[in-house]
Amino acid sequence: MIRSVSAVCKGNLREGSGTVSTESGVLRDSPYSFRSRFESEPATNPEKLIAAAHAACFSMALSLQLQMAGMKAERIETTARPASPGRSEATPRPN
């Protein structure tokens, strides 16, 4: 199965903005911009979307592992906290 998403970006990097959408309509013209990525503007950004996907995959994989061990998960809640690009304390720094 192949699914599709789309992203539209208008304007230059700093003042421009864009939207992301999924074919399912779960995301429809969700805004993103330089300010939502590198500052505190309330909108989505690529890091948040990737972190959400990783959290969902982790929860599903954990649920499968529990099932394979004969257990049933009632609820699994996974939180991911993406750092702003270039600001992660976990980012290796050359000496």
GROMACS .gro file of C-alpha atoms in nm:
model
   95
    1MET     CA    1   0.000   0.000   0.000
    2ILE     CA    2   0.136   0.339  -0.095
    3ARG     CA    3   0.010   0.648   0.081
    4SER     CA    4   0.085   1.007  -0.002
    5VAL     CA    5   0.139   1.334   0.177
    6SER     CA    6   0.202   1.677   0.035
    7ALA     CA    7   0.382   1.989   0.148
    8VAL     CA    8   0.350   2.337   0.002
    9CYS     CA    9   0.598   2.613   0.082
   10LYS     CA   10   0.546   2.977  -0.017
   11GLY     CA   11   0.793   3.259   0.016
   12ASN     CA   12   1.147   3.270   0.144
   13LEU     CA   13   1.286   3.071   0.434
   14ARG     CA   14   1.244   3.323   0.717
   15GLU     CA   15   0.919   3.497   0.626
   16GLY     CA   16   0.758   3.221   0.421
   17SER     CA   17   0.522   2.953   0.537
   18GLY     CA   18   0.363   2.637   0.415
   19THR     CA   19   0.115   2.361   0.478
   20VAL     CA   20   0.125   1.982   0.500
   21SER     CA   21  -0.162   1.748   0.413
   22THR     CA   22  -0.226   1.375   0.404
   23GLU     CA   23  -0.444   1.197   0.153
   24SER     CA   24  -0.654   1.061   0.441
   25GLY     CA   25  -0.739   1.416   0.546
   26VAL     CA   26  -0.612   1.367   0.901
   27LEU     CA   27  -0.378   1.655   0.828
   28ARG     CA   28  -0.531   1.909   0.593
   29ASP     CA   29  -0.340   2.227   0.521
   30SER     CA   30  -0.168   2.214   0.862
   31PRO     CA   31   0.058   2.519   0.879
   32TYR     CA   32   0.434   2.518   0.930
   33SER     CA   33   0.700   2.785   0.900
   34PHE     CA   34   1.051   2.887   1.000
   35ARG     CA   35   0.901   3.035   1.317
   36SER     CA   36   0.724   2.710   1.410
   37ARG     CA   37   1.042   2.516   1.343
   38PHE     CA   38   1.306   2.736   1.505
   39GLU     CA   39   1.105   2.966   1.733
   40SER     CA   40   0.786   2.925   1.937
   41GLU     CA   41   0.510   2.986   1.682
   42PRO     CA   42   0.227   2.738   1.749
   43ALA     CA   43   0.216   2.519   1.438
   44THR     CA   44   0.367   2.192   1.331
   45ASN     CA   45   0.716   2.129   1.197
   46PRO     CA   46   0.899   1.834   1.041
   47GLU     CA   47   1.060   1.732   1.370
   48LYS     CA   48   0.723   1.711   1.547
   49LEU     CA   49   0.576   1.501   1.266
   50ILE     CA   50   0.872   1.262   1.266
   51ALA     CA   51   0.862   1.236   1.646
   52ALA     CA   52   0.489   1.159   1.637
   53ALA     CA   53   0.549   0.887   1.379
   54HIS     CA   54   0.827   0.734   1.589
   55ALA     CA   55   0.611   0.744   1.903
   56ALA     CA   56   0.323   0.573   1.722
   57CYS     CA   57   0.551   0.305   1.576
   58PHE     CA   58   0.711   0.242   1.915
   59SER     CA   59   0.370   0.204   2.082
   60MET     CA   60   0.253  -0.040   1.814
   61ALA     CA   61   0.575  -0.243   1.833
   62LEU     CA   62   0.554  -0.261   2.213
   63SER     CA   63   0.192  -0.374   2.187
   64LEU     CA   64   0.299  -0.653   1.951
   65GLN     CA   65   0.581  -0.764   2.181
   66LEU     CA   66   0.342  -0.777   2.476
   67GLN     CA   67   0.092  -0.976   2.270
   68MET     CA   68   0.363  -1.222   2.166
   69ALA     CA   69   0.449  -1.266   2.536
   70GLY     CA   70   0.086  -1.351   2.611
   71MET     CA   71  -0.010  -1.014   2.756
   72LYS     CA   72  -0.263  -0.757   2.642
   73ALA     CA   73  -0.196  -0.387   2.668
   74GLU     CA   74  -0.493  -0.181   2.778
   75ARG     CA   75  -0.318   0.145   2.692
   76ILE     CA   76   0.029   0.243   2.581
   77GLU     CA   77   0.115   0.611   2.580
   78THR     CA   78   0.444   0.719   2.430
   79THR     CA   79   0.572   1.076   2.444
   80ALA     CA   80   0.844   1.204   2.215
   81ARG     CA   81   1.011   1.538   2.267
   82PRO     CA   82   1.187   1.654   1.952
   83ALA     CA   83   1.455   1.915   1.999
   84SER     CA   84   1.477   2.215   1.772
   85PRO     CA   85   1.728   2.160   1.493
   86GLY     CA   86   2.078   2.239   1.613
   87ARG     CA   87   1.970   2.276   1.975
   88SER     CA   88   1.969   1.918   2.098
   89GLU     CA   89   2.184   1.845   2.399
   90ALA     CA   90   2.213   1.491   2.264
   91THR     CA   91   2.373   1.610   1.942
   92PRO     CA   92   2.738   1.499   1.935
   93ARG     CA   93   2.974   1.794   1.930
   94PRO     CA   94   3.326   1.771   1.787
   95ASN     CA   95   3.603   1.835   2.038
   0.00000   0.00000   0.00000
